[in-house]
Coordinates of C-alpha atoms in Angstrom, one line a residue:
X150 CA 0.0 0.0 0.0
X151 CA 1.4 3.4 -1.0
X152 CA 2.0 5.7 1.9
X153 CA 1.1 9.4 1.6
X154 CA 1.8 12.5 3.5
X155 CA -1.2 14.0 5.3
X156 CA -1.9 16.5 2.5
X157 CA -1.5 13.9 -0.3
X158 CA -4.3 11.5 0.6
X159 CA -6.3 10.9 -2.6
X160 CA -10.0 10.1 -2.8
X161 CA -10.4 8.7 -6.4
X162 CA -13.7 6.9 -5.9
X163 CA -16.8 7.2 -8.2
X164 CA -20.4 6.2 -7.8
X165 CA -21.8 5.7 -11.3
X166 CA -19.5 8.3 -12.8
X167 CA -19.8 10.9 -10.0
X168 CA -16.4 11.6 -8.5
X169 CA -16.1 12.3 -4.8
X170 CA -13.7 15.3 -4.6
X171 CA -13.8 15.9 -0.9
X172 CA -13.3 13.8 2.2
X173 CA -15.3 14.1 5.4
X174 CA -13.3 15.3 8.3
X175 CA -14.2 12.3 10.4
X176 CA -13.2 9.9 7.7
X177 CA -10.0 11.8 7.1
X178 CA -9.1 11.5 10.8
X179 CA -9.8 7.8 10.8
X180 CA -7.6 7.3 7.8
X181 CA -4.7 9.4 9.1
X182 CA -4.7 7.3 12.3
X183 CA -3.5 4.4 10.1
X184 CA -1.1 6.5 8.0
X185 CA 0.7 7.6 11.1
X186 CA 1.7 4.0 11.9
X187 CA 5.1 2.7 11.0
X188 CA 5.0 0.4 8.0
X189 CA 5.3 -3.2 9.4
X190 CA 7.6 -5.8 8.0
X191 CA 5.8 -8.4 5.9
X192 CA 6.7 -12.0 5.7
X193 CA 5.7 -14.3 2.9
X194 CA 5.9 -18.0 2.2
X195 CA 5.7 -19.6 -1.2
X196 CA 4.6 -23.2 -1.8
X197 CA 6.7 -24.7 -4.5
X198 CA 8.6 -27.8 -5.5
X199 CA 12.1 -27.7 -4.0
X200 CA 14.7 -30.2 -4.6
X201 CA 14.5 -33.8 -5.6
X202 CA 11.8 -34.6 -8.1
X203 CA 8.3 -35.9 -7.7
X204 CA 9.1 -38.0 -4.7
X205 CA 10.1 -34.9 -2.8
X206 CA 6.8 -33.2 -3.6
X207 CA 7.3 -29.7 -2.3
X208 CA 7.6 -27.9 1.0
X209 CA 6.9 -24.5 2.3
X210 CA 9.6 -22.0 1.5
X211 CA 9.7 -19.0 3.7
X212 CA 11.3 -15.6 3.0
X213 CA 10.8 -12.1 4.5
X214 CA 9.5 -9.4 2.3
X215 CA 10.2 -5.8 3.5
X216 CA 8.2 -3.0 1.9
X217 CA 8.7 0.7 1.6
X218 CA 12.2 1.7 2.7
X219 CA 13.1 -1.8 3.6
X220 CA 14.9 -4.1 1.2
X221 CA 14.0 -7.7 0.3
X222 CA 16.4 -10.3 1.7
X223 CA 16.3 -14.1 1.8
X224 CA 17.4 -15.9 5.0
X225 CA 20.2 -18.3 4.8
X226 CA 19.4 -22.0 4.2
X227 CA 19.5 -24.4 7.1
X228 CA 20.3 -28.1 6.9
X229 CA 17.2 -30.0 7.9
X230 CA 18.4 -33.5 7.1
X231 CA 19.3 -36.2 9.5
X232 CA 23.1 -35.8 8.9
X233 CA 25.2 -37.0 6.1
X234 CA 23.1 -35.1 3.5
X235 CA 20.0 -37.2 4.3
X236 CA 16.6 -36.0 3.1
X237 CA 14.2 -37.2 5.9
X238 CA 11.0 -35.2 6.3
X239 CA 11.7 -34.3 9.9
X240 CA 9.5 -31.3 10.3
X241 CA 11.8 -30.0 13.0
X242 CA 12.6 -26.3 13.0
X243 CA 16.2 -25.2 13.3
X244 CA 17.4 -24.0 16.6
X245 CA 17.1 -20.3 17.0
X246 CA 20.3 -18.2 17.3
X247 CA 20.0 -17.8 21.0
X248 CA 19.0 -21.4 21.8
X249 CA 22.4 -23.0 21.4
X250 CA 23.2 -26.3 19.8
X251 CA 21.8 -27.7 16.6
X252 CA 18.5 -29.1 15.7
X253 CA 18.0 -32.7 16.5
X254 CA 16.2 -34.5 13.7
X255 CA 13.2 -36.6 14.3
X256 CA 12.7 -40.2 13.0
X257 CA 11.8 -40.3 9.3
X258 CA 8.1 -40.5 8.7
X259 CA 6.9 -43.8 7.2
X260 CA 4.5 -42.1 4.7
X261 CA 7.0 -42.1 1.9
X262 CA 7.0 -38.4 1.7
X263 CA 10.5 -37.0 1.6
X264 CA 11.9 -33.5 1.7
X265 CA 15.1 -31.8 0.6
X266 CA 17.9 -31.4 3.1
X267 CA 17.9 -27.6 2.8
X268 CA 14.9 -25.3 3.5
X269 CA 14.8 -21.6 3.6
X270 CA 14.0 -20.2 7.0
X271 CA 12.6 -16.9 8.1
X272 CA 14.1 -14.4 10.5
X273 CA 11.9 -12.5 13.0
X274 CA 12.3 -8.9 14.1
X275 CA 13.2 -10.1 17.6
X276 CA 13.4 -13.4 19.5
X277 CA 13.0 -13.6 23.2
X278 CA 15.5 -15.6 25.2
X279 CA 14.5 -19.3 25.2
X280 CA 13.9 -20.8 28.6
X281 CA 15.1 -24.2 29.3
X282 CA 12.4 -26.7 28.2
X283 CA 12.0 -30.3 29.2
X284 CA 8.4 -30.7 28.1
X285 CA 6.1 -33.5 29.0
X286 CA 4.2 -36.0 26.9
X287 CA 1.5 -38.4 27.7
X288 CA 0.4 -41.5 25.8
X289 CA -2.4 -39.8 23.9
X290 CA -0.5 -38.6 20.9
X291 CA 1.5 -36.0 22.6
X292 CA -1.2 -34.1 24.5
X293 CA 0.2 -32.9 27.7
X294 CA -1.5 -34.0 30.8
X295 CA -3.1 -31.1 32.8
X296 CA -2.3 -32.8 36.1
X297 CA 1.4 -33.4 35.3
X298 CA 2.1 -30.1 33.5
X299 CA 0.4 -28.0 36.1
X300 CA 3.1 -28.9 38.6
X301 CA 5.9 -27.8 36.4
X302 CA 7.4 -24.3 36.2
X303 CA 6.5 -22.2 33.2
X304 CA 10.0 -22.7 31.7
X305 CA 9.5 -26.5 31.7
X306 CA 6.7 -26.4 29.1
X307 CA 7.4 -26.8 25.4
X308 CA 5.5 -23.6 24.7
X309 CA 7.4 -21.6 27.3
X310 CA 9.1 -19.5 24.6
X311 CA 5.8 -18.6 23.0
X312 CA 4.4 -17.4 26.3
X313 CA 7.5 -15.4 27.0
X314 CA 7.2 -13.7 23.6
X315 CA 3.6 -12.8 24.5
X316 CA 4.9 -10.8 27.5
X317 CA 7.7 -9.1 25.6
X318 CA 6.5 -5.5 25.0
X319 CA 9.5 -4.8 22.9
X320 CA 8.5 -7.4 20.3
X321 CA 5.8 -6.1 18.0
X322 CA 4.9 -9.7 17.0
X323 CA 5.2 -11.0 20.6
X324 CA 2.4 -13.5 21.2
X325 CA 1.2 -13.3 17.6
X326 CA 3.7 -15.5 15.8
X327 CA 2.3 -18.1 13.4
X328 CA 4.2 -21.1 12.3
X329 CA 3.3 -22.7 8.9
X330 CA 3.3 -26.5 8.9
X331 CA 5.2 -28.0 6.0
X332 CA 3.1 -29.9 3.5
X333 CA 3.7 -31.0 -0.1
X334 CA 1.8 -28.8 -2.6
X335 CA -0.6 -31.6 -3.5
X336 CA -2.4 -30.7 -0.3
X337 CA -2.9 -27.1 -1.3
X338 CA -1.6 -25.2 -4.4
X339 CA -1.7 -28.2 -6.8
X340 CA -5.5 -28.3 -6.3
X341 CA -5.7 -24.8 -7.6
X342 CA -3.5 -25.6 -10.6
X343 CA -5.9 -28.4 -11.4
X344 CA -8.9 -26.2 -10.8
X345 CA -10.9 -27.8 -13.7
X346 CA -11.3 -30.9 -11.6
X347 CA -12.5 -29.2 -8.4
X348 CA -16.3 -29.5 -9.1
X349 CA -18.0 -31.9 -11.4
X350 CA -20.5 -29.4 -13.0
X351 CA -18.8 -26.1 -12.9
X352 CA -15.3 -25.0 -14.1
X353 CA -14.0 -23.4 -10.9
X354 CA -10.9 -21.9 -12.6
X355 CA -12.4 -18.5 -12.9
X356 CA -13.4 -18.5 -9.2
X357 CA -10.0 -19.7 -7.9
X358 CA -8.2 -16.9 -9.8
X359 CA -7.0 -13.8 -8.0
X360 CA -6.1 -15.6 -4.8
X361 CA -9.6 -17.2 -4.6
X362 CA -11.5 -13.9 -5.1
X363 CA -12.6 -14.8 -8.6
X364 CA -13.1 -12.6 -11.6
X365 CA -12.7 -8.9 -10.9
X366 CA -15.8 -6.7 -11.6
X367 CA -15.0 -3.2 -12.9
X368 CA -16.9 -0.1 -13.9
X369 CA -19.0 0.2 -10.7
X370 CA -21.9 -1.6 -12.5
X371 CA -24.2 1.4 -12.6
X372 CA -23.2 2.7 -9.2
X373 CA -23.9 -0.6 -7.3
X374 CA -20.2 -1.1 -6.6
X375 CA -17.1 1.0 -6.3
X376 CA -14.7 1.1 -9.3
X377 CA -12.2 -1.3 -7.7
X378 CA -12.0 -4.0 -5.0
X379 CA -15.1 -6.0 -6.2
X380 CA -14.9 -9.6 -7.4
X381 CA -17.4 -12.3 -8.3
X382 CA -16.3 -14.5 -5.4
X383 CA -17.5 -18.1 -4.9
X384 CA -18.7 -18.9 -1.5
X385 CA -16.4 -21.9 -1.1
X386 CA -13.0 -20.5 -1.8
X387 CA -12.0 -19.7 1.8
X388 CA -9.2 -22.2 1.7
X389 CA -7.4 -20.2 -1.0
X390 CA -8.2 -16.8 0.4
X391 CA -7.0 -17.7 3.9
X392 CA -3.8 -19.3 2.5
X393 CA -3.0 -16.3 0.4
X394 CA -3.4 -14.0 3.5
X395 CA -1.2 -16.3 5.6
X396 CA 1.5 -16.1 3.1
X397 CA 1.7 -12.4 3.8
X398 CA 1.0 -12.5 7.5
X399 CA 3.4 -10.0 9.2
X400 CA 4.3 -12.3 12.1
X401 CA 5.3 -15.6 10.5
X402 CA 8.1 -17.5 12.2
X403 CA 10.2 -20.5 11.2
X404 CA 10.6 -21.5 14.9
X405 CA 7.6 -23.5 16.2
X406 CA 8.6 -23.0 19.8
X407 CA 8.0 -19.3 19.3
X408 CA 4.6 -19.7 17.6
X409 CA 1.3 -18.7 19.2
X410 CA -0.4 -21.0 16.7
X411 CA 0.4 -23.5 13.9
X412 CA -1.3 -23.2 10.5
X413 CA -1.7 -26.4 8.5
X414 CA -2.0 -25.4 4.8
X415 CA -4.4 -28.2 3.9
X416 CA -7.2 -27.2 1.5
X417 CA -9.7 -29.5 3.1
X418 CA -12.7 -27.7 1.5
X419 CA -11.4 -28.0 -2.1
X420 CA -10.2 -31.6 -1.5
X421 CA -13.6 -32.9 -0.2
X422 CA -15.5 -31.1 -3.0
X423 CA -13.5 -33.0 -5.6
X424 CA -14.8 -36.3 -4.3
X425 CA -18.3 -35.7 -2.9
X426 CA -20.1 -37.2 -5.9
X427 CA -19.3 -40.5 -7.5
X428 CA -16.4 -41.6 -5.3
X429 CA -16.1 -44.3 -2.7
X430 CA -15.2 -43.6 0.9
X431 CA -11.7 -44.8 0.4
X432 CA -11.0 -42.1 -2.1
X433 CA -12.9 -39.5 -0.1
X434 CA -10.8 -40.2 3.0
X435 CA -7.4 -40.9 1.5
X436 CA -5.9 -37.4 1.6
X437 CA -7.4 -36.7 5.1
X438 CA -5.7 -39.8 6.5
X439 CA -2.4 -38.9 4.8
X440 CA -2.3 -35.3 6.1
X441 CA -3.0 -36.6 9.6
X442 CA -0.2 -39.1 9.3
X443 CA 2.2 -36.3 8.3
X444 CA 1.4 -33.6 10.8
X445 CA 1.2 -36.0 13.8
X446 CA 4.7 -37.2 13.1
X447 CA 6.2 -33.7 13.6
X448 CA 7.8 -32.4 16.7
X449 CA 5.6 -29.3 16.8
X450 CA 2.5 -31.5 17.1
X451 CA 3.8 -33.1 20.3
X452 CA 4.1 -29.8 22.1
X453 CA 0.3 -29.6 22.7
X454 CA -1.0 -32.6 20.9
X455 CA -2.3 -30.4 18.1
X456 CA -4.3 -28.0 20.3
X457 CA -2.4 -25.1 18.9
X458 CA -2.9 -26.2 15.3
X459 CA -5.6 -24.8 12.9
X460 CA -6.6 -25.2 9.3
X461 CA -9.4 -24.1 7.0
X462 CA -12.1 -26.3 5.7
X463 CA -14.0 -23.9 3.4
X464 CA -17.3 -25.8 3.2
X465 CA -20.0 -26.6 5.7
X466 CA -19.0 -28.8 8.5
X467 CA -21.4 -31.5 7.3
X468 CA -19.1 -32.3 4.4
X469 CA -16.5 -33.6 6.8
X470 CA -18.7 -35.6 9.2
X471 CA -19.7 -38.8 7.5
X472 CA -21.7 -40.9 9.9
X473 CA -20.7 -44.3 8.6
X474 CA -18.2 -46.0 6.4
X475 CA -20.7 -47.0 3.7
X476 CA -20.3 -45.5 0.2
X477 CA -23.8 -44.1 0.5
X478 CA -22.8 -41.8 3.4
X479 CA -22.2 -38.2 2.6
X480 CA -18.8 -36.5 2.8
X481 CA -15.5 -37.6 4.3
X482 CA -14.7 -38.5 7.9
X483 CA -12.0 -35.8 8.3
X484 CA -13.6 -34.3 11.4
X485 CA -14.1 -37.7 13.0
X486 CA -10.4 -38.5 13.0
X487 CA -8.9 -38.5 16.5
X488 CA -6.0 -36.2 15.6
X489 CA -8.3 -33.7 13.9
X490 CA -10.4 -33.5 17.1
X491 CA -7.3 -31.9 18.6
X492 CA -7.2 -29.1 16.1
X493 CA -9.4 -26.0 15.3
X494 CA -11.2 -26.1 12.0
X495 CA -12.3 -22.8 10.4
X496 CA -15.5 -23.6 8.4
X497 CA -18.2 -21.5 6.8
X498 CA -20.8 -23.4 8.7
X499 CA -20.5 -25.8 11.6
X500 CA -22.3 -29.0 12.4
X501 CA -24.3 -30.6 15.2
X502 CA -22.5 -33.8 15.7
X503 CA -19.9 -34.9 18.3
X504 CA -17.0 -32.4 18.2
X505 CA -13.5 -31.4 17.4
X506 CA -12.0 -31.0 20.8
X507 CA -8.6 -29.3 20.6
X508 CA -7.4 -28.3 17.1
X509 CA -9.2 -25.5 15.3
X510 CA -10.8 -26.0 11.9
X511 CA -12.0 -22.8 10.2
X512 CA -15.3 -23.5 8.4
X513 CA -17.9 -21.3 6.8
X514 CA -20.6 -23.0 8.8
X515 CA -19.8 -24.4 12.2
X516 CA -21.5 -26.9 14.5
X517 CA -23.7 -25.9 17.4
X518 CA -22.7 -29.1 19.1
X519 CA -18.9 -29.0 18.5
X520 CA -16.6 -27.0 20.6
X521 CA -13.8 -26.6 18.0
X522 CA -15.7 -25.8 14.9
X523 CA -15.1 -22.1 14.3
X524 CA -17.3 -20.5 11.7
X525 CA -15.8 -17.7 9.6
X526 CA -17.8 -15.5 7.1
X527 CA -18.6 -16.6 3.6
X528 CA -16.6 -14.5 1.1
X529 CA -18.6 -11.5 -0.2
X530 CA -17.9 -9.6 -3.4
X531 CA -16.0 -6.8 -1.6
X532 CA -12.2 -7.2 -1.0
X533 CA -10.9 -3.7 -0.1
X534 CA -7.3 -2.7 -0.5
X535 CA -7.3 0.1 2.1
X536 CA -9.1 1.7 5.0
X537 CA -10.2 4.5 2.7
X538 CA -12.0 2.0 0.4
X539 CA -13.9 0.7 3.4
X540 CA -14.8 4.2 4.7
X541 CA -16.1 5.3 1.3
X542 CA -18.2 2.2 1.0
X543 CA -19.6 2.6 4.5
X544 CA -20.5 6.2 3.7
X545 CA -22.2 5.2 0.5
X546 CA -24.5 2.6 2.1
X547 CA -25.2 4.9 5.0
X548 CA -26.8 7.5 2.9
X549 CA -28.7 5.3 0.4
X550 CA -32.4 5.7 0.0
X551 CA -34.2 2.5 0.9
X552 CA -37.7 2.4 -0.6
X553 CA -38.4 -1.2 0.5
X554 CA -39.2 -2.0 4.1
X555 CA -37.9 -5.6 3.6
X556 CA -36.8 -7.9 0.8
X557 CA -36.1 -11.6 0.1
X558 CA -33.8 -13.2 -2.4
X559 CA -34.1 -16.9 -2.6
X560 CA -36.0 -19.9 -3.8
X561 CA -38.6 -22.1 -2.2
X562 CA -37.8 -25.5 -0.8
X563 CA -40.9 -27.5 -1.7
X564 CA -39.2 -30.8 -0.7
X565 CA -38.5 -29.6 2.8
X566 CA -41.2 -29.8 5.4
X567 CA -39.1 -27.7 7.8
X568 CA -38.4 -24.8 5.4
X569 CA -40.4 -21.6 5.9
X570 CA -39.3 -20.1 2.6
X571 CA -42.6 -20.6 0.9
X572 CA -44.3 -18.7 3.7
X573 CA -41.8 -15.9 3.3
X574 CA -42.3 -15.7 -0.4
X575 CA -46.0 -15.6 0.0
X576 CA -45.8 -12.8 2.6
X577 CA -43.4 -10.8 0.4
X578 CA -45.7 -11.1 -2.6
X579 CA -48.7 -9.9 -0.6
X580 CA -46.9 -6.9 0.8
X581 CA -46.6 -3.5 -1.0
X582 CA -43.4 -2.8 0.9
X583 CA -41.5 -6.0 0.1
X584 CA -39.3 -6.7 -2.9
X585 CA -38.8 -10.3 -4.0
X586 CA -36.1 -11.8 -6.1
X587 CA -36.9 -15.4 -6.8
X588 CA -33.9 -17.6 -7.6
X589 CA -34.0 -20.2 -10.3
X590 CA -31.6 -22.5 -12.2
X591 CA -30.2 -21.3 -15.5
X592 CA -28.5 -18.3 -17.0
X593 CA -31.5 -16.0 -16.2
X594 CA -31.0 -16.5 -12.5
X595 CA -30.6 -13.0 -11.0
X596 CA -29.5 -14.5 -7.7
X597 CA -26.2 -15.5 -9.4
X598 CA -25.4 -11.9 -10.3
X599 CA -23.7 -9.9 -7.5
X600 CA -25.0 -6.6 -9.0
X601 CA -28.6 -7.8 -8.9
X602 CA -28.8 -9.0 -5.4
X603 CA -26.6 -6.2 -4.1
X604 CA -28.9 -3.6 -5.8
X605 CA -31.9 -5.3 -4.0
X606 CA -30.2 -5.3 -0.6
X607 CA -29.1 -1.7 -1.0
X608 CA -32.7 -0.6 -1.6
X609 CA -34.0 -2.5 1.5
X610 CA -34.1 -1.6 5.2
X611 CA -34.5 -5.3 6.3
X612 CA -33.3 -8.4 4.5
X613 CA -35.0 -11.8 5.3
X614 CA -32.4 -14.5 6.0
X615 CA -34.0 -17.9 6.6
X616 CA -31.9 -21.1 6.7
X617 CA -30.3 -22.2 3.4
X618 CA -29.5 -25.7 2.5
X619 CA -28.0 -25.8 6.0
X620 CA -28.3 -23.4 8.9
X621 CA -26.4 -20.5 7.3
X622 CA -26.3 -18.8 3.9
X623 CA -23.9 -16.5 2.2
X624 CA -26.7 -14.0 1.6
X625 CA -26.6 -12.9 5.2
X626 CA -23.1 -11.4 4.7
X627 CA -24.0 -9.9 1.4
X628 CA -27.0 -8.1 3.0
X629 CA -24.8 -6.7 5.8
X630 CA -22.3 -5.5 3.3
X631 CA -25.1 -3.5 1.7
X632 CA -26.1 -2.0 5.0
X633 CA -29.3 -4.0 5.2
X634 CA -30.4 -5.2 8.6
X635 CA -30.7 -9.1 8.6
X636 CA -33.8 -10.8 9.8
X637 CA -33.1 -14.3 11.1
X638 CA -35.6 -17.0 11.8
X639 CA -33.3 -19.6 13.5
X640 CA -30.5 -18.9 15.9
X641 CA -28.2 -21.4 14.2
X642 CA -28.0 -19.1 11.1
X643 CA -25.8 -16.6 12.9
X644 CA -26.1 -16.2 16.6
X645 CA -24.4 -19.4 17.7
X646 CA -22.1 -19.6 14.7
X647 CA -20.1 -16.5 13.9
X648 CA -19.3 -15.5 17.5
X649 CA -15.9 -14.2 16.6
X650 CA -17.2 -11.8 14.0
X651 CA -20.7 -10.7 15.1
X652 CA -21.9 -9.1 18.4
X653 CA -23.0 -11.3 21.2
X654 CA -26.2 -9.4 21.6
X655 CA -27.9 -10.1 18.3
X656 CA -30.6 -7.5 18.8
X657 CA -27.9 -4.9 18.3
X658 CA -27.6 -5.7 14.6
X659 CA -30.5 -7.9 13.6
X660 CA -34.2 -8.9 14.1
X661 CA -35.2 -12.4 15.3
X662 CA -38.6 -13.8 14.3
X663 CA -38.9 -17.5 15.2
X664 CA -39.8 -20.0 12.5
X665 CA -42.7 -21.2 14.6
X666 CA -44.1 -17.6 14.6
X667 CA -43.9 -17.6 10.8
X668 CA -45.7 -20.9 10.6
X669 CA -48.4 -19.5 12.8
X670 CA -48.9 -16.7 10.2
X671 CA -47.3 -13.9 12.2
X672 CA -47.0 -10.9 9.9
X673 CA -43.4 -10.0 9.1
X674 CA -44.4 -6.6 7.9
X675 CA -46.2 -5.8 11.1
X676 CA -43.3 -7.0 13.2
X677 CA -40.9 -4.8 11.3
X678 CA -43.1 -1.7 11.3
X679 CA -43.3 -1.9 15.1
X680 CA -39.6 -1.2 15.4
X681 CA -39.0 2.5 16.3
X682 CA -37.1 4.5 13.7
X683 CA -34.4 5.4 16.2
X684 CA -33.8 1.6 16.9
X685 CA -33.7 1.0 13.1
X686 CA -31.0 3.6 12.7
X687 CA -28.9 2.1 15.6
X688 CA -29.1 -1.4 14.1
X689 CA -28.2 -0.1 10.6
X690 CA -25.2 1.8 12.0
X691 CA -24.1 -1.4 13.9
X692 CA -24.4 -3.4 10.7
X693 CA -22.4 -0.8 8.7
X694 CA -19.7 -0.8 11.5
X695 CA -19.4 -4.6 11.1
X696 CA -18.5 -4.5 7.4
X697 CA -14.7 -4.7 7.9
X698 CA -15.1 -7.8 10.1
X699 CA -17.1 -9.7 7.5
X700 CA -15.0 -9.0 4.4
X701 CA -11.6 -10.4 3.3
X702 CA -9.2 -7.6 2.4
X703 CA -6.7 -7.7 -0.4
X704 CA -3.7 -9.8 0.6
X705 CA -1.2 -7.5 -1.0
X706 CA -2.4 -4.6 1.1
X707 CA -3.4 -4.2 4.8
X708 CA -6.1 -2.4 6.6
X709 CA -4.5 0.0 9.1
X710 CA -7.1 1.1 11.5
X711 CA -9.5 -1.9 11.3
X712 CA -9.5 -5.7 11.2
X713 CA -11.0 -7.8 8.5
X714 CA -12.5 -11.3 8.7
X715 CA -9.0 -12.9 8.5
X716 CA -7.5 -10.7 11.2
X717 CA -10.4 -11.4 13.5
X718 CA -10.1 -15.2 13.1
X719 CA -6.3 -15.3 13.6
X720 CA -6.5 -13.1 16.7
X721 CA -9.2 -15.3 18.1
X722 CA -7.2 -18.5 17.5
X723 CA -4.1 -16.9 19.1
X724 CA -6.1 -15.8 22.1
X725 CA -7.6 -19.2 22.5
X726 CA -4.3 -21.0 22.4
X727 CA -2.6 -18.5 24.7
X728 CA -5.4 -18.8 27.3
X729 CA -5.1 -22.5 27.2
X730 CA -1.3 -22.4 27.7
X731 CA -1.6 -20.0 30.6
X732 CA -4.2 -22.2 32.2
X733 CA -1.9 -25.2 31.9
X734 CA 1.0 -23.3 33.5
X735 CA -1.2 -22.0 36.3
X736 CA -2.5 -25.5 37.0
X737 CA -6.1 -24.7 36.0
X738 CA -6.1 -27.3 33.2
X739 CA -8.8 -27.1 30.6
X740 CA -12.3 -26.0 31.3
X741 CA -14.7 -28.9 31.1
X742 CA -17.4 -28.2 28.5
X743 CA -20.3 -30.3 27.4
X744 CA -20.3 -30.9 23.7
X745 CA -24.1 -31.2 23.5
X746 CA -24.4 -27.6 24.8
X747 CA -21.6 -26.1 22.7
X748 CA -24.1 -23.7 21.2
X749 CA -24.8 -22.2 24.6
X750 CA -21.3 -21.1 25.6
X751 CA -21.3 -18.1 23.3
X752 CA -24.5 -16.9 25.1
X753 CA -22.7 -16.7 28.5
X754 CA -22.8 -13.1 29.8
X755 CA -19.5 -11.3 30.5
X756 CA -20.0 -9.1 33.5
X757 CA -23.6 -8.4 32.9
X758 CA -25.9 -8.5 36.0
X759 CA -29.3 -9.9 36.2
X760 CA -30.8 -6.5 37.3
X761 CA -29.2 -4.7 34.3
X762 CA -31.7 -3.2 31.8
X763 CA -33.1 -5.4 29.0
X764 CA -32.0 -8.6 30.7
X765 CA -34.4 -10.7 28.8
X766 CA -34.3 -8.7 25.6
X767 CA -31.4 -10.9 24.5
X768 CA -31.7 -14.7 24.9
X769 CA -28.3 -14.9 26.7
X770 CA -27.7 -17.0 29.8
X771 CA -28.4 -15.1 33.0
X772 CA -25.5 -14.6 35.5
X773 CA -25.0 -17.8 37.5
X774 CA -27.1 -19.8 35.0
X775 CA -25.5 -23.1 33.9
X776 CA -25.5 -24.3 30.3
X777 CA -27.6 -27.3 31.3
X778 CA -30.3 -25.1 32.7
X779 CA -33.4 -24.6 30.5
X780 CA -33.2 -22.2 27.6
X781 CA -35.8 -21.0 25.1
X782 CA -33.7 -22.4 22.2
X783 CA -33.3 -25.9 23.7
X784 CA -35.9 -27.5 21.4
X785 CA -34.1 -26.0 18.3
X786 CA -30.8 -27.7 19.2
X787 CA -32.1 -30.9 20.7
X788 CA -29.0 -33.2 20.7
X789 CA -29.5 -36.4 18.6

């Protein structure tokens, strides 16, 4: 991102040909807050084939990239072999400069995957002194025992250096370092190269382009979009988008002992999509089993048994939770593998079956019944390159005229007895203040055009967001991007899913009307008309303020005064791992949580008292209330 002096900040943004020549004072002040910051060092890793032919596959190659006045410089290679020029895939990070001694290689892995003896490493801005570390391991795949580890001093834990870094105020990356696990490119970038095979009915090559953003849309489309930063993004390319951002994450480290979290670059969403239709379970599970075999053989896995590891799985959690081993079962069994239950999975929608316990998987839909499913937003069409691009967009949607009270874009689900979409369509048709966009298969489908549905949402005060094929739908994030207040009909669509990215109190930014009320013919129009204009303005302003946190910014740039969806997710993972490590050191161990009530934990109040105003306005748990106590949403999430 080009840096400007205060007087040189340009505003070259047009709305349908009209050029904005002035900048509001408030927006200018917000932008200058970011411009005053020192330009941070960027670090990048490239996945490529290094070394010894097809057998070697490829490994992550890391090098620092300095922008602005800084120069680009590669770090010196480090021998990662087992001595004598060997090429075993040890996965062991070289000893840091202040640790003393040389890296001790691990036993070669029996998967047949080999790596070259030399890898490029990355240098950090600063490395705290490394405490002596003995570490402890139990018999459960390396997961430290809370009982044994709690009796040890902090320096005795394998993650001692990472905790020390978190307390180092002189290290701008202290406590935020991320280590990238080494994987051959067939687990990630090779899938993108073979994009034509990713989906049986659609050529995904256009959508995997531009780092997963898809084809760029230019010209503003009649004022619906800005001139730049808009792409026709597919909802299931999170694996690529996240990976591209991690490559440029400013606090990468080649030393796993310094890392606050470990990223596993496995494109689980793309992989499972290739084999969902027409393949037997052996094929669907093959790569999942292989990647688990590789990562659990590494020394960094044994530090916490994978509880500091995370990966993206850019589809709904249901695609990774096959219930049986018959070929007729849907999806893979990735999330049922014991090792994966130690990690955090980032998904676009999570699932309601027994859970991932330690490692984080990032998905676009998470599970209300699984503690380590972490839902991250579906990609929208907006991928800003700067704070100013966000400010201009926010100002645009803030001042739009909205002639429709509410709108709905979607199709009926005639084969689903539980769906309320037919009722919503009927109510919208019968109302003079509702605009309806019915989706249909084929080239005339307006719902497939970002310009069409964004124009609808920009003209509406409220946007109806029933369940999709699963709990969530991408449309909810498109609506918020347009400044339209979402109306939800099931808490699983947003309230117990995207808890990192959306407010705890859902009434701050949305309207909730239960599906049962709709089935009993409750008037949506009447419910929405009863909301006071001042309350509508407050909700809309909250929605507009959330825009940065639900979009994925350009990886080549960086938002200065705000965090996007990627930043929010990485910060949450780092905080989660750091809290767990501190609990282990302090002897508190891990908090026991009941998987079947996983959806309730985000509803726990933080410091709010029972006598505080509007106590029952939000369906949160009262102070002192336990997750097993009755809650109004219990019937909606009945386990099993």
